[in-house]
CSV table of C-alpha atoms in Angstrom, one decimal:
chain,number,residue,atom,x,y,z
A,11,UNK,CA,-13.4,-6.2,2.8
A,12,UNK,CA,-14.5,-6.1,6.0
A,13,UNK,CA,-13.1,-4.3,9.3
A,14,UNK,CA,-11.3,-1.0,9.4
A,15,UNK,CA,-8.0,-0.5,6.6
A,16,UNK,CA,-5.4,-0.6,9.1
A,17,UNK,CA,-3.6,2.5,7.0
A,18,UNK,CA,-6.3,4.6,6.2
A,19,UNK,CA,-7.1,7.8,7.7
A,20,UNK,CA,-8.5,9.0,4.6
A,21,UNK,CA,-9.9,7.6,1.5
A,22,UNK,CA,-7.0,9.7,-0.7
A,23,UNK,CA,-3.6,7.9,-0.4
A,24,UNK,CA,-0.5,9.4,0.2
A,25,UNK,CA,2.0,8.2,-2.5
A,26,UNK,CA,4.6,7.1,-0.2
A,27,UNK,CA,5.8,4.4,0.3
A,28,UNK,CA,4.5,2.2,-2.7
A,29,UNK,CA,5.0,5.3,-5.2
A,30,UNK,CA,7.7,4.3,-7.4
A,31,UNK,CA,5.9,0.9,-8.2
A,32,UNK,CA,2.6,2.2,-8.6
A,33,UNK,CA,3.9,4.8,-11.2
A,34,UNK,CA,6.4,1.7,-13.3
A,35,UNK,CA,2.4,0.2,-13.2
A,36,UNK,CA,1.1,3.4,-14.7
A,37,UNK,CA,4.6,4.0,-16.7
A,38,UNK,CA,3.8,0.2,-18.3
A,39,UNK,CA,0.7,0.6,-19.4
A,40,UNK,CA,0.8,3.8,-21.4
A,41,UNK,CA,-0.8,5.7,-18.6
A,42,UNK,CA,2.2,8.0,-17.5
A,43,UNK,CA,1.3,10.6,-15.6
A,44,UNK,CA,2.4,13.6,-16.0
A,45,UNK,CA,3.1,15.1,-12.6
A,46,UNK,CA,2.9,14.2,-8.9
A,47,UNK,CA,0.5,15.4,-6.3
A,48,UNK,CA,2.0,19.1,-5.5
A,49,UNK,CA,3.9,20.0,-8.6
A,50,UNK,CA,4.2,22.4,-11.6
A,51,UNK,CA,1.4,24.9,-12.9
A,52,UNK,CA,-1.7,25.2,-12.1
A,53,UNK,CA,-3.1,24.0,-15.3
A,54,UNK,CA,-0.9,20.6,-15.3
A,55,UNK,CA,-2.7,17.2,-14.0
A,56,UNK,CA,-2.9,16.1,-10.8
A,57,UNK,CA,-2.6,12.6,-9.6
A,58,UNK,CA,-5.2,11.1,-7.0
A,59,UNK,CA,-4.9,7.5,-5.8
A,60,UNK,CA,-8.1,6.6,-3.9
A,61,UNK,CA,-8.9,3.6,-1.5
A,62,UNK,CA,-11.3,1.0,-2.0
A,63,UNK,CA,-14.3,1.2,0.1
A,64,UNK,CA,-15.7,-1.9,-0.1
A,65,UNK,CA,-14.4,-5.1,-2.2
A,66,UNK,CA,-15.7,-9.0,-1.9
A,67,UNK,CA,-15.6,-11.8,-4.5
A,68,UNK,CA,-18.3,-14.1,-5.5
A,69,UNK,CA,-18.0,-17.7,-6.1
A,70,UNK,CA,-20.6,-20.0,-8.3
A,71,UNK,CA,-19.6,-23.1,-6.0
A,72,UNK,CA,-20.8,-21.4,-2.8
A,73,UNK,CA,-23.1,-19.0,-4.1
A,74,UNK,CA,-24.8,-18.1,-0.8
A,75,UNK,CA,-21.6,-17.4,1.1
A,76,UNK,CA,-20.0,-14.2,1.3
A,77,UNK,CA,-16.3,-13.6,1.4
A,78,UNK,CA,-16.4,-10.0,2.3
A,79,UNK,CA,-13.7,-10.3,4.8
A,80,UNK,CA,-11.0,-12.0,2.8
A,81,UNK,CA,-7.6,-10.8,2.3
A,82,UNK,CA,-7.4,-11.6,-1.4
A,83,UNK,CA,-10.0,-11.2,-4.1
A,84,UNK,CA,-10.3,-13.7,-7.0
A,85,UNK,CA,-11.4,-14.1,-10.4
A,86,UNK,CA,-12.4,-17.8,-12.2
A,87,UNK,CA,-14.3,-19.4,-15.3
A,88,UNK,CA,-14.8,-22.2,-14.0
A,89,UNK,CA,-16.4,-22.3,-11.4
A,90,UNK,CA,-17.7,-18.7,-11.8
A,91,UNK,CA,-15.9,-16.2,-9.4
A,92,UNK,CA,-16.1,-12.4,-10.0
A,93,UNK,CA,-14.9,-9.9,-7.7
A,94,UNK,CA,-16.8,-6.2,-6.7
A,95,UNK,CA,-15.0,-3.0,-6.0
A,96,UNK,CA,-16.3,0.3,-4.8
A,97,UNK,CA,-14.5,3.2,-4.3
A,98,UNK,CA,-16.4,6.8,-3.4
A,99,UNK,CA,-15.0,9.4,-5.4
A,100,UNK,CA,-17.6,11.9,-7.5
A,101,UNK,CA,-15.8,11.7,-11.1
A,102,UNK,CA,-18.5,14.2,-12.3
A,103,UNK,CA,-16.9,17.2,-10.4
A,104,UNK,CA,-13.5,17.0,-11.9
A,105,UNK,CA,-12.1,17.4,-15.4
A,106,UNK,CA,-10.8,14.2,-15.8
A,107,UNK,CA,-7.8,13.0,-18.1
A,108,UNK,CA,-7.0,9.6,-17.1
A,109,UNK,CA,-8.8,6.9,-14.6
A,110,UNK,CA,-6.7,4.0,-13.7
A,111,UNK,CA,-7.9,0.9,-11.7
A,112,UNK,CA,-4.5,-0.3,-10.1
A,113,UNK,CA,-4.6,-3.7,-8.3
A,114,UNK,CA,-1.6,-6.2,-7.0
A,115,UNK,CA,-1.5,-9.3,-8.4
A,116,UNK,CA,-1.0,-12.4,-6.5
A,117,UNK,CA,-0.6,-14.7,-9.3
A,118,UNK,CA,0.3,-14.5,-13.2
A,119,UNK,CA,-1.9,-15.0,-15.8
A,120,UNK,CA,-1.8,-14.5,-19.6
A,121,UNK,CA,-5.5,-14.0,-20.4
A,122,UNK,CA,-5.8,-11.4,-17.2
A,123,UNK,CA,-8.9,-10.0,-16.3
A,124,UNK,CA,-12.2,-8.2,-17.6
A,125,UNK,CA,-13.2,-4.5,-15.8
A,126,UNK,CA,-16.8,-4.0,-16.0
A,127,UNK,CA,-19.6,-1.6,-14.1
A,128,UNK,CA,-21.7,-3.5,-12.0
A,129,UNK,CA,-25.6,-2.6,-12.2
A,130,UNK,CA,-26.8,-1.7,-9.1
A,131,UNK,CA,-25.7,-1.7,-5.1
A,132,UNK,CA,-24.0,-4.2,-3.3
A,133,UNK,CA,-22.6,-4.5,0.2
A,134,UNK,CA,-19.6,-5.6,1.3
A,135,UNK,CA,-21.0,-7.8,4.1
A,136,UNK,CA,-24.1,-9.1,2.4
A,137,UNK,CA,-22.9,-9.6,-0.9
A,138,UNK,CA,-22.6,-12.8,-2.6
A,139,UNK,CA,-23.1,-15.3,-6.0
A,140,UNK,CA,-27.2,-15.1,-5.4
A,141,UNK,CA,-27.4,-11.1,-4.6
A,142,UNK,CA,-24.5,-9.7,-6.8
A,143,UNK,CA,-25.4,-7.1,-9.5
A,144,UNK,CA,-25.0,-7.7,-12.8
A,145,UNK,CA,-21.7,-6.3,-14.7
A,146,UNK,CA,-22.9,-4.4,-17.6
A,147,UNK,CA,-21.8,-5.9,-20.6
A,148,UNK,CA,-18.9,-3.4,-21.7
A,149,UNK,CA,-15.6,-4.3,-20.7
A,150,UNK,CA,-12.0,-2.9,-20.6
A,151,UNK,CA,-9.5,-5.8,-21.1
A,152,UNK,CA,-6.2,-6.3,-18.3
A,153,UNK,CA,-3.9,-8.0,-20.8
A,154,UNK,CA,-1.7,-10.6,-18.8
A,155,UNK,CA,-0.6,-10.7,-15.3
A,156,UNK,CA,2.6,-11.4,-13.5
A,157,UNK,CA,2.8,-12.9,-10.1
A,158,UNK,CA,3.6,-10.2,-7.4
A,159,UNK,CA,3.3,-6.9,-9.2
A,160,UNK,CA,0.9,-3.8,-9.8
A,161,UNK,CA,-1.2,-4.1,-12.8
A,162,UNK,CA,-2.3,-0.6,-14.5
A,163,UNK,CA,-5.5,-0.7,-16.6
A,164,UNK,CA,-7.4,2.5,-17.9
A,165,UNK,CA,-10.8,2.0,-17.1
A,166,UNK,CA,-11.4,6.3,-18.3
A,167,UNK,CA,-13.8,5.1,-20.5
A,168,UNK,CA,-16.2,3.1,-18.4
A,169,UNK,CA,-16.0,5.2,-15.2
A,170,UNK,CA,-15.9,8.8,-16.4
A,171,UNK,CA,-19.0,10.9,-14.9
A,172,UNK,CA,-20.5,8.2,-12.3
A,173,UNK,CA,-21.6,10.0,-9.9
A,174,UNK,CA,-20.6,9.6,-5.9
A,175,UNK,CA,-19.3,6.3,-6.4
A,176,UNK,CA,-17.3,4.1,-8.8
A,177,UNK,CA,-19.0,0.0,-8.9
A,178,UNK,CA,-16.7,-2.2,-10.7
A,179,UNK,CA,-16.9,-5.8,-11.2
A,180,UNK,CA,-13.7,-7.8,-12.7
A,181,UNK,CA,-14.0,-11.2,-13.8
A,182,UNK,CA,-11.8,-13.7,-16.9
A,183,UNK,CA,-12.5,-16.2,-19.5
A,184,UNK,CA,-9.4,-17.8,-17.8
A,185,UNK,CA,-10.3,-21.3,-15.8
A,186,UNK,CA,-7.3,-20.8,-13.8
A,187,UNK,CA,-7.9,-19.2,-10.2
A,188,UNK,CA,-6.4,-15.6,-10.7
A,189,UNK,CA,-5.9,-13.7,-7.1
A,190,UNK,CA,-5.4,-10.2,-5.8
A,191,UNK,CA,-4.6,-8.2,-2.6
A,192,UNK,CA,-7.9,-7.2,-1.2
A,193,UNK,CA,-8.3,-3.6,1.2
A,194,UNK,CA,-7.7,-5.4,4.2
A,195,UNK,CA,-3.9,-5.8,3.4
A,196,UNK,CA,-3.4,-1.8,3.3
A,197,UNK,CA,-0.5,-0.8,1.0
A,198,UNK,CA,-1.3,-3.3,-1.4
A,199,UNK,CA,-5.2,-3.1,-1.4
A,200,UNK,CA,-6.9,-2.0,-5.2
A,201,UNK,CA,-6.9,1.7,-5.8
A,202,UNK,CA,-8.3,4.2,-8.3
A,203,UNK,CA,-5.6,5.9,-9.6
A,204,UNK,CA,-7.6,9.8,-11.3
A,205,UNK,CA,-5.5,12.0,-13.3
A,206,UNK,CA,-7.5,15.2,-13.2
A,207,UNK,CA,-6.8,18.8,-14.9
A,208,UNK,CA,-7.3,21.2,-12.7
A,209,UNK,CA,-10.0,24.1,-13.2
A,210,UNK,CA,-8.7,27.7,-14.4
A,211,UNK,CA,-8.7,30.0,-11.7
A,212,UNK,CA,-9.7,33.6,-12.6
A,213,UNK,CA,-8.9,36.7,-10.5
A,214,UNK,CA,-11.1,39.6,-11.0
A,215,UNK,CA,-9.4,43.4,-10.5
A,216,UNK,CA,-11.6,46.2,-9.4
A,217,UNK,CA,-10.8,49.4,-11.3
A,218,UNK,CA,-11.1,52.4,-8.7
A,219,UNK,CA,-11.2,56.1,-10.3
A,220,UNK,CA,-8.8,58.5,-9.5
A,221,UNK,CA,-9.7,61.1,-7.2
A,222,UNK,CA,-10.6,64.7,-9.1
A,223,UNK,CA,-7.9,67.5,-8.4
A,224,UNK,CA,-8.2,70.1,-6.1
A,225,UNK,CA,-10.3,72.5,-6.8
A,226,UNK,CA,-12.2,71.0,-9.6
């Protein structure tokens, strides 16, 4: 959305103070993480949660008109309404275990929503029903929606390896108006939630001979 996130001084969240529902959201959907930002070995995963950078819906009945600066994002059948998300995070340079796309529901809904890459570049400012790429046809399913809550979905498989930025387009087979908290709200704004391994580190010892004795 448009304007400056009124919390964000970086793109990587810090996990206070919506932690504990944001990992119930993970916990629910099969996606529990394994450890927090900060703990345990070296080897274990670590959990990022990065800001949207840009997010906008599109509407079939006022497809010239662009609602980048809204506070909620929507998805509809009928009329058409999809919804764009970006988020700049390289997913090529990490091991990755896990990618979750975590958004707060404004309304329930038992068909939920489709996750989908969009083909090609969008801005938040400019975009709208005319301009907006086209979501590839591959989808991750939501599963139903309640009112008021984070909502979990692994989107590992559609995401893994972009490059520099993450594109995702959500829209439903539902015909009733499904909302979300857009970026401008802050704390509840969409995030993308990356469980990555961290890579082995390998310390090399240099092997010094011992001096000769004396007199040899």
């Amino acid at each position: 959305m448009g304007g400056t996130d009124p919390c964000a001084k970086t793109d990587e969240l810090r996990w206070r103070p919506f932690a504990l529902a944001a990992v119930l959201a993970l916990v629910a959907a099969g996606l529990l993480v394994q450890v927090l930002p900060g703990a345990g070995l070296d080897r274990e995963p670590r959990i990022r949660a990065v800001r949207a950078k840009a997010d906008a819906f599109v509407s079939e009945a006022a497809p010239r008109a662009n609602f980048g600066h809204a506070r909620t994002l929507r998805v509809d059948a009928s009329p058409t309404v999809r919804t764009y998300i970006r988020f700049n995070f390289d997913l090529s340079s990490v091991q990755v275990r896990h990618v979750s796309l975590l958004l707060y529901s404004r309304t329930r809904s038992r068909a939920g929503y489709q996750v989908r890459i969009a083909e090609g570049r969008w801005k938040e400012r400019q975009i709208n029903f005319v301009n907006a790429p086209r979501p590839l046809p591959r989808f991750v399913g939501s599963g139903p929606l309640r009112a008021q809550s984070w909502k979990a979905v692994d989107v590992t498989s559609l995401v893994a390896g972009l490059l520099s930025s993450v594109n995702l387009v959500l829209m439903t087979t539902s015909a009733n108006d499904t909302r979300f908290a857009s970026r401008e709200t802050g704390l509840h704004g969409p995030r993308l939630v990356v469980e990555t391994i961290p890579t082995e580190t390998t310390t090399s010892t240099r092997t010094v001979a011992p001096p000769p004795p004396p007199g040899g």
